[in-house]
Structure formats: C-alpha cells, structure tokens
mmCIF file of C-alpha atoms in Angstrom:
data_model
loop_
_atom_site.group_PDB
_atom_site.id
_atom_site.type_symbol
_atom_site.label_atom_id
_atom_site.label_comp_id
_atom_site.label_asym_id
_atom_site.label_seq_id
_atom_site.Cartn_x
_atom_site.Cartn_y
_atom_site.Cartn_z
ATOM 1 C CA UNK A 469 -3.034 -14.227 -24.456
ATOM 2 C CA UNK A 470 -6.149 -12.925 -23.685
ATOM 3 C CA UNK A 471 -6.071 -9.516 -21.606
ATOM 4 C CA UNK A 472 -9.050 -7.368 -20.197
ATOM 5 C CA UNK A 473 -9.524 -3.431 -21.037
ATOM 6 C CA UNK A 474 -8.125 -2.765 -17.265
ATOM 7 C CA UNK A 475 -4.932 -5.097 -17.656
ATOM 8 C CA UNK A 476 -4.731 -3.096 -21.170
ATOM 9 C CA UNK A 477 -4.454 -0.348 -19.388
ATOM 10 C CA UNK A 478 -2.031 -1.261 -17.026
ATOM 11 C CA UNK A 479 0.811 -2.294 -19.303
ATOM 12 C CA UNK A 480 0.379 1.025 -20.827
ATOM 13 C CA UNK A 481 1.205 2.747 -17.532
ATOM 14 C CA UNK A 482 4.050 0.524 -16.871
ATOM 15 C CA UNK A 483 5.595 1.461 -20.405
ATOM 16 C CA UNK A 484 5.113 5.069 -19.805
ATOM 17 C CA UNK A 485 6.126 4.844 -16.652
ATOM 18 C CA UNK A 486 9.472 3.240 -18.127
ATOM 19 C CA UNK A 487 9.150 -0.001 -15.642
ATOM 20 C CA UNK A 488 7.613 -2.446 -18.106
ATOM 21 C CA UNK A 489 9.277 -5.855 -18.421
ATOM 22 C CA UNK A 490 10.775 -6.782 -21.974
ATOM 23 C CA UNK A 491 8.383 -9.259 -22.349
ATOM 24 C CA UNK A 492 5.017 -7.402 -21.431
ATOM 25 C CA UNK A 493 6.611 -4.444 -23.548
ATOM 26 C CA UNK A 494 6.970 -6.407 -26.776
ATOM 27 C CA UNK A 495 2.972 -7.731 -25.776
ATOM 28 C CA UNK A 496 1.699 -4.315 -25.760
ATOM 29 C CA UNK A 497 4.211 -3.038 -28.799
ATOM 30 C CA UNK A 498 1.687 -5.811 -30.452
ATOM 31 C CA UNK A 499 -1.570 -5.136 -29.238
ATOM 32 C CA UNK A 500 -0.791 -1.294 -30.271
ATOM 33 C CA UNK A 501 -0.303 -2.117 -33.848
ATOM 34 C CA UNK A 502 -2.835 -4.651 -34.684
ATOM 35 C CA UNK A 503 -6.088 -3.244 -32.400
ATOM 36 C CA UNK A 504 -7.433 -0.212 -33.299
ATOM 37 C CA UNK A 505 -8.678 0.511 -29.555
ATOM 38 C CA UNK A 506 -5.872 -0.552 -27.905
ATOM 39 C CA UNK A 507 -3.672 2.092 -29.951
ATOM 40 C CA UNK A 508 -6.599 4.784 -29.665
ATOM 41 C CA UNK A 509 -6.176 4.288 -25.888
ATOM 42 C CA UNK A 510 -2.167 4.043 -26.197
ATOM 43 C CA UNK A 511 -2.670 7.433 -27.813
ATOM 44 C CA UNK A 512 -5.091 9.340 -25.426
ATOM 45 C CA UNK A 513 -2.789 8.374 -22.545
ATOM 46 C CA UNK A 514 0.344 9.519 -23.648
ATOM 47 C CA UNK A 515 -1.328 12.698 -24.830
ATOM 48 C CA UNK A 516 -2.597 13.106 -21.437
ATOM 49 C CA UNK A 517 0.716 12.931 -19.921
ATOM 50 C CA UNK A 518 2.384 15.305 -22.274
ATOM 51 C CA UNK A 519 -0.558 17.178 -21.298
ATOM 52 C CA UNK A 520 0.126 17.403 -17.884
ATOM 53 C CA UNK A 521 4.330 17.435 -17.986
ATOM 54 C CA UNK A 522 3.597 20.569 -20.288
ATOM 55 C CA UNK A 523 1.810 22.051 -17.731
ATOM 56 C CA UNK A 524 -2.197 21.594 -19.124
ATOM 57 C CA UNK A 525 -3.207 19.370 -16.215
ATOM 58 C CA UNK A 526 -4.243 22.135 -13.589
ATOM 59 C CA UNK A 527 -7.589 20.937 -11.570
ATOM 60 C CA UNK A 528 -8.699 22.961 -8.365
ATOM 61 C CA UNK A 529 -5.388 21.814 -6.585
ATOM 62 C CA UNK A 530 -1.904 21.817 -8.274
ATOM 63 C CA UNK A 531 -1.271 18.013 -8.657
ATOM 64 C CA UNK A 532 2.735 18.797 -9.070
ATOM 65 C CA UNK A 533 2.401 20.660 -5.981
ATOM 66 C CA UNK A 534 0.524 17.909 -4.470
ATOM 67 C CA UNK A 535 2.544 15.204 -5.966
ATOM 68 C CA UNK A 536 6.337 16.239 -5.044
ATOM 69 C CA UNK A 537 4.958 16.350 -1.117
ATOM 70 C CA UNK A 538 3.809 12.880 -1.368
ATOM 71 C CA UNK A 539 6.076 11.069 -3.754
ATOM 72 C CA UNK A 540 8.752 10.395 -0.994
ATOM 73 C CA UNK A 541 6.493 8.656 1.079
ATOM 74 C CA UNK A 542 5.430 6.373 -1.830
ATOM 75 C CA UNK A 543 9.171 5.776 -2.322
ATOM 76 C CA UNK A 544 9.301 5.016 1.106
ATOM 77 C CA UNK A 545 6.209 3.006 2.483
ATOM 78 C CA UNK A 546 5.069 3.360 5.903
ATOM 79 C CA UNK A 547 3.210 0.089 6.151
ATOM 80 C CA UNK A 548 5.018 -2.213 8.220
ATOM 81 C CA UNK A 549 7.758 -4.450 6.991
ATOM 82 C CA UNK A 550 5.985 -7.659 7.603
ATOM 83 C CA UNK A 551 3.391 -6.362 5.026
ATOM 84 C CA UNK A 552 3.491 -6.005 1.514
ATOM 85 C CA UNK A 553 3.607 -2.701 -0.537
ATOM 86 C CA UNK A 554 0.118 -1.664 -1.417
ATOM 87 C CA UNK A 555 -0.863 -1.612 -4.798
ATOM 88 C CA UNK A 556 -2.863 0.745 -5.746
ATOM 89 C CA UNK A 557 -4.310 0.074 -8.797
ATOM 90 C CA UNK A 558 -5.643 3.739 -10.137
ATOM 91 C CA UNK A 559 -8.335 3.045 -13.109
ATOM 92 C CA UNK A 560 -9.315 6.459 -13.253
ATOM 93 C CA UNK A 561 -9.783 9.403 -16.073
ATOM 94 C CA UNK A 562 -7.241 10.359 -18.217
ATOM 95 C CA UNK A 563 -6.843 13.633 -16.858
ATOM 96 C CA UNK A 564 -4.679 12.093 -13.356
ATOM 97 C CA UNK A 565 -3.075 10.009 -15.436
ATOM 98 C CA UNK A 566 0.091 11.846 -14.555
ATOM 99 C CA UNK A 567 -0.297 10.837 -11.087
ATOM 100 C CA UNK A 568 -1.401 7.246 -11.514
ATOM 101 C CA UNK A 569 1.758 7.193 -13.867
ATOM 102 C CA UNK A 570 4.285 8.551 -11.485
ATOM 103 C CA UNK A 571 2.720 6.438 -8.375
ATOM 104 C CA UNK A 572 2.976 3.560 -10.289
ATOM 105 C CA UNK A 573 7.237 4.086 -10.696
ATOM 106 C CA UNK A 574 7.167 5.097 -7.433
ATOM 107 C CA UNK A 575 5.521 1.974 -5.932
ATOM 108 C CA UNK A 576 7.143 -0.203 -8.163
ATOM 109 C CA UNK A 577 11.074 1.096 -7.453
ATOM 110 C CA UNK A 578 10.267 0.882 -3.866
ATOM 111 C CA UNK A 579 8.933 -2.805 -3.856
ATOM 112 C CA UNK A 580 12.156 -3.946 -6.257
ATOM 113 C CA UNK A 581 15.492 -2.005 -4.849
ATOM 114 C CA UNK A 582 15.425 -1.317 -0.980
ATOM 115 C CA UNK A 583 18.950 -0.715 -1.477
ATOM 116 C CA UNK A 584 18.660 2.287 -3.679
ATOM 117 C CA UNK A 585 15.967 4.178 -1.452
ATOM 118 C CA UNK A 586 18.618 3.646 2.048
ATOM 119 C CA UNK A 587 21.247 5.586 -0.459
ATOM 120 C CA UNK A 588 18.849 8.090 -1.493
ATOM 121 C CA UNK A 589 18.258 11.689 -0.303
ATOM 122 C CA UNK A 590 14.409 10.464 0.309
ATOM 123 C CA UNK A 591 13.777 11.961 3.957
ATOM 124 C CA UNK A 592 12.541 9.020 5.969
ATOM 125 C CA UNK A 593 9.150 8.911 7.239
ATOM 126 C CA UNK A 594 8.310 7.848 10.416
ATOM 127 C CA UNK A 595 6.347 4.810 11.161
ATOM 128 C CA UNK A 596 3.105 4.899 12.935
ATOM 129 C CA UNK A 597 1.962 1.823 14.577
ATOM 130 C CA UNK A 598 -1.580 0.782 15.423
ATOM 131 C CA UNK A 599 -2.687 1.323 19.511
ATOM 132 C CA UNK A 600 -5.329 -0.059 22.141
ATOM 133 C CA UNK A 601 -5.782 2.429 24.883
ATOM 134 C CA UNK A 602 -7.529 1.016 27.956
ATOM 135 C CA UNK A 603 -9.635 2.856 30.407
ATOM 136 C CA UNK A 604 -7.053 4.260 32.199
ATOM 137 C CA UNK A 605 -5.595 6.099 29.416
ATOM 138 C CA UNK A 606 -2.842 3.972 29.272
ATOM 139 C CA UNK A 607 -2.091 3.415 25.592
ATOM 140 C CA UNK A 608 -0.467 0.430 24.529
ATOM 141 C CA UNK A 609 1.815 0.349 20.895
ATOM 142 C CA UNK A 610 1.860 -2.791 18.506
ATOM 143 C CA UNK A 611 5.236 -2.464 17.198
ATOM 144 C CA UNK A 612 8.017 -5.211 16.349
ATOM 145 C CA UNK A 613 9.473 -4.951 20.046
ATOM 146 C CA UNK A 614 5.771 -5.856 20.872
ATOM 147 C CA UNK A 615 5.754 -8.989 22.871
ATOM 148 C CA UNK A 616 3.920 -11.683 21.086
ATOM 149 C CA UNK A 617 1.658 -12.621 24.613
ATOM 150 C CA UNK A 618 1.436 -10.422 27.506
ATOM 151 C CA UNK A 619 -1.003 -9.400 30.305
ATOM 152 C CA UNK A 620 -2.761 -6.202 31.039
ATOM 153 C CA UNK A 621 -4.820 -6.777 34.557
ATOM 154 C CA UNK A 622 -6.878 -10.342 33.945
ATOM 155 C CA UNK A 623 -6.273 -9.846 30.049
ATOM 156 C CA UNK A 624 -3.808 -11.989 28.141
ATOM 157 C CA UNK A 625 -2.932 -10.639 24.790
ATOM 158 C CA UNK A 626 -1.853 -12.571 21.974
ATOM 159 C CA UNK A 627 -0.091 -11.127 18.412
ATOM 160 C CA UNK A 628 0.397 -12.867 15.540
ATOM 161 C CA UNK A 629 0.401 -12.037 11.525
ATOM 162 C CA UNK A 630 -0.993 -8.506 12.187
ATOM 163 C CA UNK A 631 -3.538 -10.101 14.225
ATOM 164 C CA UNK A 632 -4.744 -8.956 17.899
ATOM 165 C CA UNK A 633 -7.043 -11.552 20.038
ATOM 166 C CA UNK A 634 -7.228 -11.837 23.614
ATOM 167 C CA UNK A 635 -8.569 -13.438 26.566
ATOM 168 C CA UNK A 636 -9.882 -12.308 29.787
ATOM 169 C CA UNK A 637 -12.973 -12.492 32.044
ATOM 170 C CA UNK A 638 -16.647 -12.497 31.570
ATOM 171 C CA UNK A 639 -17.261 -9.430 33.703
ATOM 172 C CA UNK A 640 -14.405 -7.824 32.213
ATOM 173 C CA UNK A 641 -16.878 -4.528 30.529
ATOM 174 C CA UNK A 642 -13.922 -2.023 30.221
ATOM 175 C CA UNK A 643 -14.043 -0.311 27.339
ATOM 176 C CA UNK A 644 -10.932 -0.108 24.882
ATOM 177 C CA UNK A 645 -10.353 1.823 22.050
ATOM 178 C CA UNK A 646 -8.306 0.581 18.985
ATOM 179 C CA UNK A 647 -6.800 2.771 16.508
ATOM 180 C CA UNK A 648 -5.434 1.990 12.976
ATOM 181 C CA UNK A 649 -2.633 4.829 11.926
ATOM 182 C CA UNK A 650 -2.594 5.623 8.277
ATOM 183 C CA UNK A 651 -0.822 3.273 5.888
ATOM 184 C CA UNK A 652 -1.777 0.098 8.674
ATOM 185 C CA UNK A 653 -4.734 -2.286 8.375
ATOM 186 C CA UNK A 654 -4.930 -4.901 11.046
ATOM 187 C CA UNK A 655 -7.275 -7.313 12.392
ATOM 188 C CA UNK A 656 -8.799 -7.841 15.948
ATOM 189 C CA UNK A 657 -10.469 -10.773 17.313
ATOM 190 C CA UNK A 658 -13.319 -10.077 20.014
ATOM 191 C CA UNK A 659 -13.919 -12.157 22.785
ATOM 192 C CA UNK A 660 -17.628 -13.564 21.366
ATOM 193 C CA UNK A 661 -15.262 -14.908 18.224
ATOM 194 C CA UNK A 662 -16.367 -12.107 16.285
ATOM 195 C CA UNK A 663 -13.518 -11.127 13.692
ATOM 196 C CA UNK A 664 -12.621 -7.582 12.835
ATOM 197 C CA UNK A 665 -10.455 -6.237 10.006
ATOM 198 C CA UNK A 666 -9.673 -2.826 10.359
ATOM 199 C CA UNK A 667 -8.496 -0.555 7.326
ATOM 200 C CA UNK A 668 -5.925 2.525 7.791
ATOM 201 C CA UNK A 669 -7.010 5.603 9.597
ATOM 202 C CA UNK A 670 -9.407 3.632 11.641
ATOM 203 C CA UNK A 671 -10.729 3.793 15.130
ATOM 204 C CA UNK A 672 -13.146 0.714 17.162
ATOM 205 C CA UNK A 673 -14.176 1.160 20.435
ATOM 206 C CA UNK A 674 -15.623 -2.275 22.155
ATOM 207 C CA UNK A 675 -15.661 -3.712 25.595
ATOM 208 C CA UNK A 676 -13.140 -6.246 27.024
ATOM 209 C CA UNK A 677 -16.275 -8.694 27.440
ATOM 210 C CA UNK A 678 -19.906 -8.429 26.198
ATOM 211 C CA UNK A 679 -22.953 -9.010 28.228
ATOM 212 C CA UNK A 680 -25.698 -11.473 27.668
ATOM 213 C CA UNK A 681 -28.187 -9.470 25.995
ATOM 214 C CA UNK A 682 -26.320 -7.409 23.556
ATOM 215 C CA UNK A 683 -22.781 -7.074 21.468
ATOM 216 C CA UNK A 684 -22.227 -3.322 20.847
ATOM 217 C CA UNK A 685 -18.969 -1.871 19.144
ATOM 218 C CA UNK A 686 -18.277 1.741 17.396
ATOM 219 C CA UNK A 687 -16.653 2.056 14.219
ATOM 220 C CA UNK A 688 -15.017 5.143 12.728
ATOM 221 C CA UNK A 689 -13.765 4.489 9.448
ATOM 222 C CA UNK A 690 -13.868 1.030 7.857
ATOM 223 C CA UNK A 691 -14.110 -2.037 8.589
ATOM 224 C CA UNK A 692 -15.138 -5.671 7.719
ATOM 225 C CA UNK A 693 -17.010 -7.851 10.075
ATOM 226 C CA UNK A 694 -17.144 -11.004 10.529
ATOM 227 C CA UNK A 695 -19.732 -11.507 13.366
ATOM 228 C CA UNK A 696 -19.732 -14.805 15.479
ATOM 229 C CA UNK A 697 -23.620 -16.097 15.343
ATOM 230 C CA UNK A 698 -25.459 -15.878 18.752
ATOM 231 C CA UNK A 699 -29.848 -15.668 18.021
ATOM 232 C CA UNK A 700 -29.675 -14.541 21.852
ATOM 233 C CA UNK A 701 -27.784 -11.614 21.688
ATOM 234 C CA UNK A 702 -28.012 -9.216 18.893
ATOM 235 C CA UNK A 703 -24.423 -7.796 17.438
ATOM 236 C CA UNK A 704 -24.976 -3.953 17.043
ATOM 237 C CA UNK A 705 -22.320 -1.837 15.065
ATOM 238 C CA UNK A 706 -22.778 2.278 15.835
ATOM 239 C CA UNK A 707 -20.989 4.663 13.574
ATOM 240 C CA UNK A 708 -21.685 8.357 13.462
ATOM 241 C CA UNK A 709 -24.558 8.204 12.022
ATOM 242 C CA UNK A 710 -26.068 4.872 11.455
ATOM 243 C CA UNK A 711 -26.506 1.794 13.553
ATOM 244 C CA UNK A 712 -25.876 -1.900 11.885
ATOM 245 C CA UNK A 713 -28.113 -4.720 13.503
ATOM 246 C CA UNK A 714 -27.162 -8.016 12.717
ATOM 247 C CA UNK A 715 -27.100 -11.722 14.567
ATOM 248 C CA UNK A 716 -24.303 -13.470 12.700
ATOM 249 C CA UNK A 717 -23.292 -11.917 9.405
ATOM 250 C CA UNK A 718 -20.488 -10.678 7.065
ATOM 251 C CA UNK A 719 -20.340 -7.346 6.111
ATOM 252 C CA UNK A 720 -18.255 -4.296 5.220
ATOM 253 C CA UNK A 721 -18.766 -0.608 7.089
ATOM 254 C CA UNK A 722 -17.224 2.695 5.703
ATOM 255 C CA UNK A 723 -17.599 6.033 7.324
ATOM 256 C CA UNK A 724 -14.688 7.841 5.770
ATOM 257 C CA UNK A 725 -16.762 9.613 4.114
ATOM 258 C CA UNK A 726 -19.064 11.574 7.198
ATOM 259 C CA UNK A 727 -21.736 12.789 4.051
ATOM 260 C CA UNK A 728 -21.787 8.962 3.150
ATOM 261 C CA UNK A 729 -22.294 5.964 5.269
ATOM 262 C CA UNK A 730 -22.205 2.921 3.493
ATOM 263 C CA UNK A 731 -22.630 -0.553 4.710
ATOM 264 C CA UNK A 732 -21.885 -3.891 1.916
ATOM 265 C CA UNK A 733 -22.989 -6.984 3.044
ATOM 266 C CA UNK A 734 -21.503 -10.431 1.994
ATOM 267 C CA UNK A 735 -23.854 -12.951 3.831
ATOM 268 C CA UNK A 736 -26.224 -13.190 6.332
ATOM 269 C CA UNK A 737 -28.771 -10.395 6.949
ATOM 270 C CA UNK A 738 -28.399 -6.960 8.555
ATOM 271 C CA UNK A 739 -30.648 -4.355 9.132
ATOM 272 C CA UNK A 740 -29.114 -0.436 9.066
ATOM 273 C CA UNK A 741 -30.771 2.423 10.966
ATOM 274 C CA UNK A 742 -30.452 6.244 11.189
ATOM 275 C CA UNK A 743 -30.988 7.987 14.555
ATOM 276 C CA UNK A 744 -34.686 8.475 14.442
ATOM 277 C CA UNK A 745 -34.735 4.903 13.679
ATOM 278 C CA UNK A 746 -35.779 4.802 10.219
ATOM 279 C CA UNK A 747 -34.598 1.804 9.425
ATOM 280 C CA UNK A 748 -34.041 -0.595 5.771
ATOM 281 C CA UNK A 749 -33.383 -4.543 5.533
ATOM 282 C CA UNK A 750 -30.246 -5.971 3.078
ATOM 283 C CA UNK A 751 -29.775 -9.088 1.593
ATOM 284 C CA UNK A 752 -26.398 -10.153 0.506
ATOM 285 C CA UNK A 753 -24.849 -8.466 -2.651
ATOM 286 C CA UNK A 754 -26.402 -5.270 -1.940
ATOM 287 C CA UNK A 755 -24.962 -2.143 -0.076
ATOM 288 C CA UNK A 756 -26.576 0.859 1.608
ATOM 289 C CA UNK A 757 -25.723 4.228 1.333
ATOM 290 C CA UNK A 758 -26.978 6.784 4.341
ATOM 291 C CA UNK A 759 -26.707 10.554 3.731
ATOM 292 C CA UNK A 760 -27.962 13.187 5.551
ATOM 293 C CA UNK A 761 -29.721 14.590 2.681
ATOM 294 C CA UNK A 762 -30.525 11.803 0.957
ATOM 295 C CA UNK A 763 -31.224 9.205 3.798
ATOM 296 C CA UNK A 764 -30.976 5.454 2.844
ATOM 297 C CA UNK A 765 -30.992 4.390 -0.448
ATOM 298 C CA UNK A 766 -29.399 0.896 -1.619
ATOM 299 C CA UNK A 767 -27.652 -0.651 -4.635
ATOM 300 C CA UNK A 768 -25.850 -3.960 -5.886
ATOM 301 C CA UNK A 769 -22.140 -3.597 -5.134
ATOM 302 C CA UNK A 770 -19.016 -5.313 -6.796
ATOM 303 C CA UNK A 771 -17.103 -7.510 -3.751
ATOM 304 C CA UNK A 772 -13.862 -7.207 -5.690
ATOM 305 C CA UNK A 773 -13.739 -3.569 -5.737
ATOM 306 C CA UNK A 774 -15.573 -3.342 -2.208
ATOM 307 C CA UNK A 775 -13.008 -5.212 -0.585
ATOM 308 C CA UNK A 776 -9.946 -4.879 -2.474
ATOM 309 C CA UNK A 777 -8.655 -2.969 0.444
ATOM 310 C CA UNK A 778 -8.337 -5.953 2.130
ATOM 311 C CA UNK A 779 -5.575 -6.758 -0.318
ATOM 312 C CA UNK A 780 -4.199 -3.542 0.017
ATOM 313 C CA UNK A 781 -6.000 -2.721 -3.689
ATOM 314 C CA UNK A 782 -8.054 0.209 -4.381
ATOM 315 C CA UNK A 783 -9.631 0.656 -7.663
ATOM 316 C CA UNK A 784 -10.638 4.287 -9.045
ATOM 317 C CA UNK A 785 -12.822 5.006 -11.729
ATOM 318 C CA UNK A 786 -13.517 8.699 -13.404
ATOM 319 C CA UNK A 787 -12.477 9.591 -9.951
ATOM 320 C CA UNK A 788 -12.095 13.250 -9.334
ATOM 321 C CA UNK A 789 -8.788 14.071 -7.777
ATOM 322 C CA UNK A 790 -10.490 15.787 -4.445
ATOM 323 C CA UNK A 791 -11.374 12.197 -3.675
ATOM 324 C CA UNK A 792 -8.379 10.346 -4.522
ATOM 325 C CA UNK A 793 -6.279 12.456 -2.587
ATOM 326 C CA UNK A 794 -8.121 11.620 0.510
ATOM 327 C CA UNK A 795 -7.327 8.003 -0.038
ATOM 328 C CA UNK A 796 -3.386 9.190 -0.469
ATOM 329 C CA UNK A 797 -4.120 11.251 2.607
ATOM 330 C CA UNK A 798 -5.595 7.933 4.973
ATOM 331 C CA UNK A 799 -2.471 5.748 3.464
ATOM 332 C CA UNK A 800 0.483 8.462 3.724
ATOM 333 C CA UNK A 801 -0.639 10.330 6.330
ATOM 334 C CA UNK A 802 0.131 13.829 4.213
ATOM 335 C CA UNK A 803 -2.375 16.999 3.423
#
C-alpha cells in the first residue's frame, strides 16, 4: 500500500492518540521499522508530545488552558445531527501537536460511542441554529421543528438537506439577512438561481428579489458562490472591504480574516475591487488577496485545501496557534 507523507502522518496521530485500528497499527509498526523517514517523523512527534505533557509546549497562550475549555465541546459537537462530525484534519508544526493529538481522540470518541458522551459528566452545549431575519426584525430559526414549507407575506419557503430556497414576487426588494452560527454551514438558494454555501460564523444580506439591472448581496465571512449567468445584469458581491464583479461564475469569498480579503475563483471570470476602485481581473485557479497595507496581490491556490470546508475539512500547515484557535473559535463558539 502506497501512502502519502500527510496520510503518514495521520496514522501516527491515531496511534498516539491510542484510537488506531489493529490493522492500520500493525501498517505503521511496519513503515516505522523499514523507512528511515517515516521513523525520524514517528520520533519527532512523540518527542513533541512528551514535550508538551511535560510541560515544554508554552506559546503566547497556555494551550492546556486553552484546550480543557474547549475539549468538551469537541466531545460534544454542536453541528446539527443531520450532519456529520467535522474532521478536522490538523497538518500543522510539531509544536501543537499536542492539540491536533488530543482533538483527534476527541473527535473520533464522539463520532463512534454517542452512548458514552449521554453518561458522561461532559456539560452539554447548547445548539445554535442558523436564522433569516426579515425587515421587520422578525427573526426566523431553522431548527428540526422547522417546517419543511411555509409562508412569510408572498414568500414560500422551502427546507431540505440543510438547504434554504424560496419563492416569492418580482417586486419583492426586502432585504433579509442570513446568519450562519458557529459549528453550522448551510446553503441558500437566491431567487435568480444563484447558489450560496455559507460556512460557520457567517452572515449574507440579499434582497427577496433582484432588479433588472443589477444582483447585489453582502458577505461577512465565507462563502462559495455559485452565480446563475445573466450578461444583462451584473452579480456584485460587497464585503467589508472589497467588491466581487462577476456575470456567471464560481468562486469562493473569505473575510474572516478583516486584514485579509481573499477571493478563489473556480470558473468563469471575476473582477475584485477596493473602495477607491482599484480594481484586478482573475482567471480560474488563481486567488486574490486584499489588505489594507498591501492592497491586491494574487496567487495560484490549491481547490482541495480552499474548499475543504465544504466537507467540513480544514487543513493547517506550520500554522501558528493564534490562528488555529480562531478556526476552533468560528466552529465551537468558545474564546
């Protein structure tokens, strides 16, 4: 069997983390003995978590401190039921490699024995569900008691598979506001066709109907888009601090990060501006990056890892742990 560096890696977690499976263990038991790399890397991880059980792993933050606040809510996901357990695959530096460690047994006790987390003394978190508030402030929840159709004024509302569409009337321009909570991606189907996939934590404000001349939505957070084609009316995407043009398109937004605005795109053609208009063209496979320092610069971008979220996967690399734990933060809702 041939296996790749980060698949490698992972059976090493799972047999630190004491939740390999006999015959994966008795793989890498092999692989250990007759590669030299594979046992060099055996060795710097387990050194790296007697390291940090011994008390050498001390970044800015205290990750034990850090850790024992969130652990119960791995052990206790607050994704919905109807979704799977995210799987956060953690490729980063050996010096977290406590955390990705203990994560790991965390995630992978609560995806195999329910049971044993009702009887535990883990304090239950509550679940968050995602909203749409309407004009009027009124704030509808998507929960399970959620009916699959209903009606709000001339708009009928349909649920299904964590997906939100709808149907009302052309001069319908309310705006609505829908909100992700952390730990819940969901997707949203616009009334042009135009497909919407929002990750956790995130917040799109559009209008019940678009006019003839334009398509304009805000975006806080991220999102992928999968605009319905119309040459007559341009689709515009606004985010804090950048605007996406596009006609018909597929492309990823992130503004998690407020320093960083970056926009992927898959196919089709988009053009990205700043708020003096300074503007740049992408092609697919390429992503832009807007800081306000910086401004625009762009770069090829890896799909996979891009939109692995999408999947409920996240991939770290030589990631510092200031930015991992705002991923933790976004998916567990936790400090």
């Amino acid at each position: 069997m041939q296996l790749n560096k980060e698949e490698i890696r992972i059976l090493i977690i799972e047999k630190l983390a004491g939740s390999i499976e006999p015959a994966d263990d008795l793989l890498i038991g092999q692989l250990i003995n007759e590669h030299d790399d594979v046992r060099q890397m055996w060795l710097e991880m387990s050194e790296a978590l007697r390291s940090a059980e011994s008390g050498g792993f001390n970044p800015d933050a205290d990750p034990q401190q850090q850790w024992n606040r969130i652990a119960p809510l791995l052990a206790n996901p607050i994704r919905s039921s109807e979704r799977h357990v995210m799987a956060i695959r953690i490729m980063a530096a050996a010096s977290i490699l406590a955390i990705v460690v203990t994560g790991y047994l965390w995630l992978r006790s609560a995806k195999s024995s329910a049971k044993s987390l009702e009887e535990s003394s883990i304090a239950k978190v509550k679940i968050k569900v995602p909203t749409l508030r309407l004009p009027n402030n009124q704030v509808l929840e998507l929960n399970s008691n959620t009916q699959k159709k209903f009606r709000v004024g001339d708009a009928v509302f349909e649920i299904d598979n964590n997906t939100l569409s709808y149907k009302t009337g052309t001069g319908n321009h309310d705006q609505w506001i829908f909100s992700t909570p952390p730990g819940i991606d969901y997707k949203i189907e616009l009334s042009d066709g135009t497909a919407i996939w929002l990750n956790a934590a995130t917040r799109l404000k559009f209008p019940a109907s678009f006019g003839t001349a334009i398509r304009e939505v805000d975006i806080d957070g991220e999102a992928f888009f999968n605009v319905a084609e119309n040459k007559k009316s341009f689709f515009i995407v606004h985010t804090p601090a950048t605007e996406v043009l596009v006609t018909g398109t597929r492309f990823n937004v992130s503004t998690y990060d407020t320093n960083k605005i970056q926009t992927a795109l898959v196919e089709g053609s988009v053009t990205v501006r700043n708020r003096i208009k300074r503007e740049i063209k992408l092609k697919p496979g390429y992503e832009a990056e807007f800081t306000g320092e910086a401004g625009f610069s762009t770069h090829p971008f890896d799909s996979v890892e891009v939109l692995s979220w999408m999947k409920g996967i996240y991939y770290f690399r030589n990631t510092p742990l200031k930015e991992l734990s705002i991923v933790i933060k976004r998916w567990y809702d936790v400090d």
